[in-house]
Coordinates of C-alpha atoms in Angstrom, one line a residue:
X1 CA 73.5 74.6 203.5
X2 CA 73.8 72.9 200.1
X3 CA 70.6 72.6 197.9
X4 CA 68.3 69.9 199.5
X5 CA 69.5 70.5 203.0
X6 CA 72.3 67.8 202.6
X7 CA 75.4 68.1 204.5
X8 CA 78.7 66.6 203.5
X9 CA 81.4 65.2 206.1
X10 CA 84.8 66.7 206.3
X11 CA 87.2 64.0 205.2
X12 CA 90.8 63.6 206.1
X13 CA 93.6 63.1 203.8
X14 CA 93.8 59.3 204.8
X15 CA 90.1 58.9 204.5
X16 CA 90.4 60.2 200.9
X17 CA 93.3 57.9 200.2
X18 CA 91.5 55.0 201.7
X19 CA 88.7 55.6 199.2
X20 CA 91.0 55.6 196.5
X21 CA 92.9 52.5 197.8
X22 CA 89.3 50.8 197.5
X23 CA 89.1 51.6 193.7
X24 CA 87.0 54.6 194.0
X25 CA 87.7 57.7 191.7
X26 CA 88.2 60.5 193.9
X27 CA 88.7 64.2 192.6
X28 CA 89.1 67.4 194.5
X29 CA 87.0 70.5 193.2
X30 CA 86.9 73.6 195.0
X31 CA 87.2 72.1 198.6
X32 CA 84.5 69.3 197.6
X33 CA 85.5 65.6 197.4
X34 CA 84.0 64.2 194.2
X35 CA 83.5 60.5 193.7
X36 CA 83.1 60.3 189.9
X37 CA 83.1 56.6 189.4
X38 CA 79.5 56.6 188.1
X39 CA 80.4 59.4 185.5
X40 CA 83.4 57.6 183.9
X41 CA 81.1 55.9 181.3
X42 CA 79.2 59.0 180.4
X43 CA 82.1 61.6 180.4
X44 CA 82.3 63.0 176.7
X45 CA 86.1 63.6 177.0
X46 CA 86.8 60.1 177.8
X47 CA 87.6 58.1 181.1
X48 CA 91.3 58.6 180.8
X49 CA 91.2 62.2 181.3
X50 CA 89.3 61.8 184.5
X51 CA 91.6 59.2 185.7
X52 CA 94.7 61.4 185.5
X53 CA 93.0 63.6 188.2
X54 CA 92.2 61.0 190.7
X55 CA 93.5 61.9 194.2
X56 CA 94.4 65.6 193.0
X57 CA 92.9 69.1 193.4
X58 CA 91.7 69.3 189.9
X59 CA 90.0 72.7 190.4
X60 CA 92.0 74.5 187.9
X61 CA 91.9 71.8 185.3
X62 CA 88.1 71.7 185.6
X63 CA 87.5 75.2 185.3
X64 CA 89.9 75.4 182.3
X65 CA 88.0 72.6 180.3
X66 CA 84.5 72.6 181.3
X67 CA 81.6 75.3 181.2
X68 CA 80.0 76.6 184.2
X69 CA 76.8 74.4 183.7
X70 CA 79.3 71.4 183.7
X71 CA 81.1 72.3 186.8
X72 CA 77.6 72.8 188.4
X73 CA 76.6 69.3 187.4
X74 CA 79.8 67.8 188.8
X75 CA 78.6 68.6 192.3
X76 CA 76.2 65.9 192.1
X77 CA 79.0 63.7 192.8
X78 CA 79.9 65.1 196.2
X79 CA 80.7 62.8 199.1
X80 CA 82.5 65.1 201.4
X81 CA 84.5 68.3 201.8
X82 CA 88.2 69.1 202.7
X83 CA 89.4 71.7 205.2
X84 CA 92.7 73.8 204.2
X85 CA 95.0 73.3 201.3
X86 CA 95.1 69.8 199.6
X87 CA 98.5 68.2 198.8
X88 CA 98.0 66.3 195.6
X89 CA 98.7 62.3 195.3
X90 CA 100.1 60.9 192.0
X91 CA 96.9 59.2 190.5
X92 CA 96.9 55.4 190.2
X93 CA 97.0 55.5 186.4
X94 CA 100.5 57.4 186.8
X95 CA 101.6 54.8 189.3
X96 CA 100.5 56.2 192.6
X97 CA 100.4 53.8 195.5
X98 CA 97.6 54.1 198.1
X99 CA 97.3 52.7 201.5
X100 CA 94.0 51.2 203.0
X101 CA 92.7 53.0 206.2
X102 CA 93.9 51.4 209.4
X103 CA 92.1 51.8 212.9
X104 CA 95.2 53.5 214.4
X105 CA 95.2 56.0 211.6
X106 CA 94.4 59.7 212.6
X107 CA 91.1 60.8 211.0
X108 CA 91.2 64.4 212.1
X109 CA 89.7 66.7 209.2
X110 CA 92.7 69.1 209.7
X111 CA 95.5 66.5 209.3
X112 CA 98.7 68.5 208.5
X113 CA 100.4 67.7 205.1
X114 CA 103.1 65.2 205.9
X115 CA 105.9 65.3 203.2
X116 CA 106.4 61.5 203.6
X117 CA 102.8 61.2 201.7
X118 CA 104.6 62.4 198.5
X119 CA 107.0 59.4 198.4
X120 CA 104.3 57.1 199.5
X121 CA 102.3 57.7 196.2
X122 CA 105.0 59.3 193.8
X123 CA 106.1 56.4 191.9
X124 CA 106.4 56.4 188.2
X125 CA 104.1 54.4 185.9
X126 CA 107.2 53.1 183.9
X127 CA 109.5 50.2 185.1
X128 CA 110.9 50.8 188.7
X129 CA 113.9 52.9 188.6
X130 CA 115.8 54.7 191.5
X131 CA 115.6 58.2 189.5
X132 CA 112.3 59.5 190.5
X133 CA 112.3 58.4 194.1
X134 CA 115.6 59.8 194.7
X135 CA 114.6 63.1 192.8
X136 CA 111.3 63.4 194.9
X137 CA 113.4 63.1 198.0
X138 CA 115.7 65.7 196.8
X139 CA 113.0 68.2 196.1
X140 CA 111.4 67.7 199.4
X141 CA 114.9 68.2 201.0
X142 CA 115.3 71.6 199.0
X143 CA 111.8 72.6 200.1
X144 CA 112.5 71.8 203.9
X145 CA 115.9 73.4 203.8
X146 CA 115.5 76.7 201.7
X147 CA 119.5 77.3 202.3
X148 CA 120.5 73.8 200.6
X149 CA 121.7 74.9 197.0
X150 CA 120.2 72.3 194.4
X151 CA 122.5 69.8 193.0
X152 CA 123.2 69.6 189.3
X153 CA 123.2 66.2 188.1
X154 CA 125.4 65.0 185.2
X155 CA 126.1 62.1 183.0
X156 CA 129.7 61.7 184.3
X157 CA 128.5 61.8 187.8
X158 CA 127.6 57.9 187.8
X159 CA 131.1 56.9 189.2
X160 CA 129.9 53.6 190.6
X161 CA 126.8 51.5 189.4
X162 CA 125.5 48.3 189.5
X163 CA 125.8 46.0 186.4
X164 CA 123.5 47.3 183.8
X165 CA 122.9 45.4 180.5
X166 CA 120.3 47.8 179.2
X167 CA 121.9 51.2 179.6
X168 CA 119.3 52.6 181.9
X169 CA 121.8 54.1 184.1
X170 CA 122.8 56.3 181.2
X171 CA 119.1 57.3 180.7
X172 CA 118.4 57.7 184.5
X173 CA 121.3 60.2 184.4
X174 CA 119.8 62.1 181.7
X175 CA 116.3 62.1 183.4
X176 CA 118.0 63.7 186.6
X177 CA 120.0 66.2 184.6
X178 CA 116.8 67.4 182.8
X179 CA 114.7 67.5 186.1
X180 CA 117.4 69.5 187.9
X181 CA 117.6 72.1 185.2
X182 CA 113.9 72.6 185.3
X183 CA 113.8 72.7 189.0
X184 CA 116.7 75.5 188.9
X185 CA 114.9 77.5 186.1
X186 CA 111.2 77.4 187.4
X187 CA 109.6 78.2 190.7
X188 CA 109.9 75.6 193.3
X189 CA 107.6 72.8 193.4
X190 CA 106.7 72.9 197.2
X191 CA 103.2 73.2 198.1
X192 CA 103.1 76.7 199.2
X193 CA 104.8 78.1 196.3
X194 CA 102.5 76.4 193.9
X195 CA 99.4 77.2 195.8
X196 CA 100.4 80.9 195.6
X197 CA 100.8 80.4 191.7
X198 CA 97.6 78.8 191.6
X199 CA 95.8 81.5 193.4
X200 CA 97.1 84.1 191.3
X201 CA 96.3 82.3 188.2
X202 CA 92.6 82.3 189.4
X203 CA 92.8 86.0 190.0
X204 CA 94.0 86.3 186.3
X205 CA 91.3 84.0 185.0
X206 CA 88.8 86.4 187.0
X207 CA 90.2 89.3 185.2
X208 CA 89.7 87.7 181.9
X209 CA 86.3 86.8 182.3
X210 CA 85.6 90.4 183.8
X211 CA 87.1 91.8 180.4
X212 CA 84.8 89.6 178.3
X213 CA 87.6 87.7 176.5
X214 CA 85.6 84.4 176.9
X215 CA 83.0 86.1 174.7
X216 CA 83.0 85.0 170.9
X217 CA 83.4 87.4 168.1
X218 CA 80.5 86.8 165.8
X219 CA 82.4 89.1 163.2
X220 CA 85.4 87.1 163.2
X221 CA 83.8 84.0 162.5
X222 CA 81.6 85.6 159.4
X223 CA 85.0 86.4 158.0
X224 CA 86.3 82.9 158.6
X225 CA 83.2 81.3 156.9
X226 CA 83.7 83.6 153.8
X227 CA 87.2 82.2 153.7
X228 CA 85.9 78.6 153.8
X229 CA 83.3 79.1 151.0
X230 CA 85.8 80.9 148.9
X231 CA 88.2 78.2 149.0
X232 CA 85.6 75.4 148.2
X233 CA 84.3 77.6 145.4
X234 CA 87.8 77.9 143.9
X235 CA 88.1 74.2 144.0
X236 CA 85.0 73.6 142.2
X237 CA 85.7 76.3 139.8
X238 CA 89.2 74.9 139.2
X239 CA 87.8 71.1 138.7
X240 CA 85.4 72.5 135.9
X241 CA 88.3 74.1 134.0
X242 CA 90.5 71.1 134.3
X243 CA 93.0 72.4 136.7
X244 CA 93.1 69.4 139.0
X245 CA 96.4 70.5 140.8
X246 CA 94.8 74.0 141.6
X247 CA 91.7 72.4 142.8
X248 CA 93.4 70.0 145.1
X249 CA 95.4 72.8 146.6
X250 CA 92.4 74.9 147.3
X251 CA 90.6 71.8 149.0
X252 CA 93.9 71.4 151.1
X253 CA 93.7 75.0 152.2
X254 CA 90.1 74.7 153.1
X255 CA 90.8 71.6 155.2
X256 CA 93.8 73.4 156.9
X257 CA 91.3 76.4 157.8
X258 CA 88.5 74.3 159.0
X259 CA 90.5 72.3 161.4
X260 CA 90.9 75.6 163.4
X261 CA 86.9 76.0 163.6
X262 CA 86.5 72.3 164.7
X263 CA 89.3 73.0 167.3
X264 CA 87.2 75.8 168.7
X265 CA 84.2 73.8 168.7
X266 CA 85.8 70.9 170.3
X267 CA 86.8 73.2 173.2
X268 CA 83.4 74.7 173.5
X269 CA 84.9 78.1 172.6
X270 CA 82.1 79.2 169.9
X271 CA 78.7 79.3 172.0
X272 CA 80.2 77.4 175.4
X273 CA 77.0 75.2 174.8
X274 CA 78.1 71.5 174.6
X275 CA 75.7 70.3 172.4
X276 CA 75.7 73.0 170.0
X277 CA 79.4 73.4 169.8
X278 CA 79.8 69.6 169.3
X279 CA 77.4 69.4 166.5
X280 CA 79.4 72.3 164.8
X281 CA 82.5 70.2 165.4
X282 CA 81.1 67.0 164.1
X283 CA 79.8 68.8 161.0
X284 CA 83.3 70.4 160.3
X285 CA 85.4 67.5 161.2
X286 CA 83.3 64.4 160.1
X287 CA 81.1 65.7 157.2
X288 CA 83.6 67.9 155.7
X289 CA 87.0 66.7 156.8
X290 CA 86.4 62.9 157.1
X291 CA 88.1 63.0 160.7
X292 CA 86.4 62.1 164.2
X293 CA 85.7 65.0 166.5
X294 CA 85.1 62.2 169.2
X295 CA 88.4 60.8 168.7
X296 CA 90.1 64.2 168.9
X297 CA 88.2 65.1 171.9
X298 CA 89.2 61.9 173.7
X299 CA 92.8 62.4 172.7
X300 CA 93.1 66.1 173.1
X301 CA 91.6 66.4 176.6
X302 CA 94.3 63.9 177.7
X303 CA 96.8 66.0 176.0
X304 CA 95.7 69.2 177.8
X305 CA 95.8 67.4 181.4
X306 CA 99.3 65.6 181.2
X307 CA 101.1 67.8 178.3
X308 CA 104.3 66.4 177.3
X309 CA 104.3 63.4 179.8
X310 CA 106.0 60.6 178.0
X311 CA 103.9 57.8 179.4
X312 CA 100.7 59.5 179.2
X313 CA 100.3 62.3 176.5
X314 CA 99.3 60.6 173.2
X315 CA 100.5 63.8 171.4
X316 CA 104.2 62.9 171.7
X317 CA 103.8 59.2 171.6
X318 CA 104.9 58.8 168.0
X319 CA 107.1 55.6 168.4
X320 CA 108.7 54.2 166.3
X321 CA 108.7 57.3 164.1
X322 CA 109.7 59.9 166.4
X323 CA 110.9 60.4 170.0
X324 CA 111.1 63.7 171.5
X325 CA 112.7 62.5 174.8
X326 CA 115.3 59.9 175.7
X327 CA 112.8 58.5 178.0
X328 CA 110.9 56.8 175.0
X329 CA 114.1 55.1 174.6
X330 CA 113.2 52.9 177.7
X331 CA 110.2 51.3 176.0
X332 CA 107.7 53.0 178.3
X333 CA 104.0 51.8 178.6
X334 CA 101.7 54.2 177.4
X335 CA 98.6 54.7 179.7
X336 CA 96.7 56.1 176.9
X337 CA 97.1 53.5 174.3
X338 CA 97.4 50.7 177.0
X339 CA 100.6 49.1 175.4
X340 CA 104.3 49.2 175.5
X341 CA 106.1 51.7 173.1
X342 CA 108.7 49.4 172.0
X343 CA 112.2 50.6 171.3
X344 CA 112.8 47.9 168.9
X345 CA 114.9 47.3 165.7
X346 CA 112.5 49.6 163.7
X347 CA 112.6 52.5 166.3
X348 CA 116.2 52.1 166.4
X349 CA 116.6 52.5 162.7
X350 CA 114.0 55.2 162.2
X351 CA 115.1 57.4 165.2
X352 CA 118.7 57.8 163.9
X353 CA 117.3 59.7 160.9
X354 CA 114.1 61.3 162.7
X355 CA 115.5 64.9 162.2
X356 CA 115.4 64.2 158.3
X357 CA 112.1 62.3 158.3
X358 CA 110.2 64.8 160.5
X359 CA 108.7 67.0 157.7
X360 CA 108.3 64.2 155.1
X361 CA 106.2 62.1 157.6
X362 CA 104.0 65.1 159.0
X363 CA 103.2 65.6 155.3
X364 CA 101.4 62.4 155.5
X365 CA 99.9 63.0 158.8
X366 CA 96.3 63.2 157.6
X367 CA 96.4 59.7 156.5
X368 CA 97.2 58.5 160.0
X369 CA 94.4 60.6 161.2
X370 CA 92.0 58.7 159.1
X371 CA 93.2 55.5 160.7
X372 CA 92.7 56.8 164.3
X373 CA 89.2 58.0 163.5
X374 CA 88.0 54.7 162.2
X375 CA 89.9 52.8 164.9
X376 CA 87.8 55.1 167.4
X377 CA 84.6 54.8 165.6
X378 CA 84.7 51.2 164.9
X379 CA 85.7 50.2 168.4
X380 CA 83.2 52.7 169.9
X381 CA 85.5 54.3 172.1
X382 CA 83.3 57.1 173.2
X383 CA 80.7 57.4 175.7
X384 CA 78.0 54.7 175.3
X385 CA 75.6 56.5 177.6
X386 CA 74.9 59.9 178.7
X387 CA 74.5 63.4 176.6
X388 CA 77.4 62.4 174.4
X389 CA 76.3 58.7 173.4
X390 CA 74.2 59.6 170.4
X391 CA 77.3 61.5 168.7
X392 CA 78.6 58.1 167.6
X393 CA 75.8 57.7 165.3
X394 CA 76.1 61.2 163.9
X395 CA 79.8 60.6 163.3
X396 CA 79.1 57.5 161.4
X397 CA 76.8 59.3 159.2
X398 CA 79.4 62.1 158.7
X399 CA 82.0 59.8 157.7
X400 CA 79.7 58.0 154.8
X401 CA 78.8 61.5 154.0
X402 CA 82.3 62.6 153.6
X403 CA 83.5 59.6 151.5
X404 CA 80.3 60.0 149.5
X405 CA 81.2 63.6 148.4
X406 CA 84.8 63.5 148.4
X407 CA 85.6 59.8 147.5
X408 CA 82.5 59.3 145.0
X409 CA 81.6 62.9 144.0
X410 CA 84.8 64.3 143.4
X411 CA 87.6 61.6 143.0
X412 CA 85.5 59.2 141.1
X413 CA 83.0 61.3 139.4
X414 CA 84.8 64.4 138.4
X415 CA 88.6 63.3 137.9
X416 CA 89.3 61.6 134.6
X417 CA 91.6 58.7 135.5
X418 CA 93.7 56.9 138.4
X419 CA 96.8 59.0 138.0
X420 CA 94.9 62.2 138.4
X421 CA 93.0 61.1 141.3
X422 CA 96.3 59.8 142.8
X423 CA 97.7 63.3 142.2
X424 CA 94.6 65.0 143.6
X425 CA 94.7 62.9 147.0
X426 CA 98.4 63.8 147.5
X427 CA 98.2 67.4 146.7
X428 CA 95.1 68.2 148.8
X429 CA 96.5 66.0 151.8
X430 CA 100.1 67.6 151.6
X431 CA 98.8 71.1 151.2
X432 CA 96.9 70.7 154.5
X433 CA 99.9 69.1 156.2
X434 CA 101.4 72.4 157.7
X435 CA 98.8 72.1 160.3
X436 CA 100.7 68.9 161.8
X437 CA 103.7 71.1 161.9
X438 CA 101.7 73.6 163.7
X439 CA 100.1 71.4 166.3
X440 CA 103.6 69.8 167.5
X441 CA 105.6 72.9 167.0
X442 CA 104.7 74.4 170.7
X443 CA 105.3 71.1 172.7
X444 CA 108.3 69.0 170.8
X445 CA 111.0 71.2 171.9
X446 CA 109.6 72.0 175.4
X447 CA 110.2 70.1 178.8
X448 CA 109.0 66.4 179.1
X449 CA 109.9 66.3 182.8
X450 CA 107.6 65.3 185.5
X451 CA 108.3 67.7 188.7
X452 CA 105.7 65.8 190.9
X453 CA 102.1 66.0 191.7
X454 CA 102.2 69.3 193.6
X455 CA 103.2 71.3 190.4
X456 CA 100.3 73.9 189.5
X457 CA 98.1 73.6 186.4
X458 CA 99.5 77.0 185.2
X459 CA 103.1 76.1 185.6
X460 CA 103.0 72.8 184.2
X461 CA 101.1 74.3 181.0
X462 CA 103.8 77.1 180.7
X463 CA 106.7 74.7 181.2
X464 CA 105.7 72.5 178.5
X465 CA 104.3 74.7 175.9
X466 CA 105.9 77.5 173.8
X467 CA 104.0 80.6 171.8
X468 CA 105.0 81.3 168.5
X469 CA 105.5 84.8 167.2
X470 CA 103.8 86.2 164.2
X471 CA 102.4 89.5 163.0
X472 CA 98.8 89.9 163.6
X473 CA 97.9 89.8 159.8
X474 CA 99.2 86.1 159.6
X475 CA 97.0 84.9 162.6
X476 CA 94.6 83.5 160.3
X477 CA 97.3 81.1 158.9
X478 CA 98.2 79.8 162.4
X479 CA 94.6 79.8 163.6
X480 CA 95.2 80.3 167.1
X481 CA 97.8 77.6 167.4
X482 CA 100.6 80.2 167.6
X483 CA 99.4 81.1 170.9
X484 CA 99.5 77.4 172.6
X485 CA 100.7 78.4 175.8
X486 CA 97.8 81.0 176.3
X487 CA 95.4 78.2 174.9
X488 CA 96.6 75.7 177.3
X489 CA 95.8 78.2 180.3
X490 CA 92.3 78.9 178.8
X491 CA 91.3 76.3 176.4
X492 CA 87.7 77.5 176.1
X493 CA 88.8 80.9 175.0
X494 CA 88.0 81.8 171.5
X495 CA 90.9 81.9 169.4
X496 CA 90.3 85.4 168.1
X497 CA 90.9 86.9 171.9
X498 CA 94.0 85.0 172.3
X499 CA 96.3 87.7 171.3
X500 CA 94.5 90.2 173.5
X501 CA 95.1 87.9 176.5
X502 CA 99.0 87.6 175.7
X503 CA 99.7 91.0 177.7
X504 CA 97.8 89.5 180.8
X505 CA 99.8 86.2 180.5
X506 CA 103.1 87.7 180.2
X507 CA 102.5 90.1 183.3
X508 CA 101.3 86.9 185.5
X509 CA 104.5 85.2 184.2
X510 CA 106.5 88.1 185.3
X511 CA 104.7 88.3 188.7
X512 CA 105.2 84.4 189.6
X513 CA 108.6 84.2 187.9
X514 CA 107.6 81.7 185.2
X515 CA 109.6 81.9 182.0
X516 CA 107.2 82.5 179.1
X517 CA 108.5 80.7 176.1
X518 CA 108.0 82.8 173.0
X519 CA 109.8 81.9 169.6
X520 CA 109.7 83.0 166.2
X521 CA 108.4 80.5 163.6
X522 CA 111.9 79.7 162.1
X523 CA 113.6 79.4 165.6
X524 CA 110.8 77.2 166.8
X525 CA 111.4 74.8 163.9
X526 CA 115.0 74.8 164.8
X527 CA 114.4 74.1 168.3
X528 CA 112.2 71.1 167.3
X529 CA 114.7 69.8 164.8
X530 CA 117.5 70.4 167.5
X531 CA 115.4 68.3 169.9
X532 CA 115.1 65.3 167.7
X533 CA 118.7 65.5 166.7
X534 CA 119.7 65.4 170.3
X535 CA 117.5 62.3 171.1
X536 CA 119.2 60.6 168.0
X537 CA 122.5 61.5 169.4
X538 CA 121.5 59.9 172.8
X539 CA 120.2 56.9 171.2
X540 CA 123.5 56.5 169.5
X541 CA 125.4 57.0 172.8
X542 CA 122.9 54.3 174.6
X543 CA 123.8 51.8 171.7
X544 CA 127.6 52.3 172.5
X545 CA 126.9 51.9 176.1
X546 CA 125.0 48.5 175.6
X547 CA 127.8 47.3 173.1
X548 CA 130.6 48.2 175.8
X549 CA 128.5 46.2 178.5
X550 CA 128.0 43.3 176.0
X551 CA 132.0 43.3 175.4
X552 CA 132.9 43.7 179.2
X553 CA 130.5 40.8 180.1
X554 CA 127.9 42.8 181.9
X555 CA 130.1 45.5 183.7
X556 CA 128.9 48.9 183.3
X557 CA 131.2 51.8 184.2
X558 CA 131.6 55.4 183.6
X559 CA 129.7 57.4 180.8
X560 CA 130.9 60.7 179.3

């Protein structure tokens, strides 16, 4: 019997759907039904991360991103339990539709999974399109009839279409093709297959715990701190001797390295204590780096849950500067930013040359991070109540401290003139910019398709993330970001143990039949540039289609 002697009713699928239809935020965790409505204002990772789990079995996501103590605290929100395997709904924030309960509905706790429930709540959050409904039905037929070979969509297969003045038919054909390729390459996304993958992933996680790979290496962080202090000392010595460019270079390297420490702290991978790791992260990010850890956590948690989803993942939503998928040419609405990412005249101009502007714009990425940090702090987008509420005040102190020591103490007091100050800012900020390449490298060239709500956490992470190969002696340069696929599977693992875990992940991938994407650094960059160039080409074809439609008076025909 649960603590306190309370028992929880067994809820059917329809009863859970009814609760969500009424507006409640229901999440499944270890066979428990959690109503997390009261926790939304308190969640340190932001409300959007929770909203993407509504109607889903979030066991793997919760265990990956939360400490054992946090997982135990979540059980306070139990309102019921489920019996058997849970088939995920599409969350409302992603466009899922939920039906209120009718008196005639079957409320048996052991309701069998009915495939039609998938299509009842699997709509997309973008404007209505036949692509995803048709694709969901095709996946369902493939699951129910194993001997039915998958069909391969192609752009030229659109032999007869209704008049289309926007080119959506062309973009939908591209989407069908990419989904089909993913379905052919990865294990099937039926419930039974994905549950088997999830079970083996949980076995892998238990092996990793037993081998102590979640334990932090204190010696490794001693070496890290020596590197940080050495770079700051080199900066001040350079400034004392008038070597301003060298000093700026050393500061940029220090910022580059410190971000890896803030990343570890943000994921609670150092001490695994929420408050201690958050304090470490705020000290590094805000006080030393001038960036908001709170903004990063709110953004990054969503990225880890809906990785590479064009409508939902803020880490690939860079319109009008970049588009890593043709779907961003549809002017999608971002569920994270709550605005439409317009494919307007500015975007059309910039996306033509995005393969050329990629590195120059990333070199200026730190300035954008200042903007996002201050937007988060001024708008107070973090929790206003609960254990993380007071961090907002600490972050304000951190920002003031940063601009006091960097803006006043170094730029104003230690540098002789305006040109030197400008040079110092640009050199230091551009020197730290390889970090931005490292951050996006593992995702920009990977899949952006949605294979449906039944896809397991492990398969989705491995399908949307690549690892970058490098020798062990270069690990400190990459800071763990070269093992992004492994990190996405185990976000709370200290980065010094990621290489040790690689062999276990490769064995897991071989066992379940999921391709493990591993690229060299140069090849990974080529893949990203190739993806950007391909989207530019698709944008050019879309423009030609639209011009043809305009000339033909709205008649849209074949596309090759």
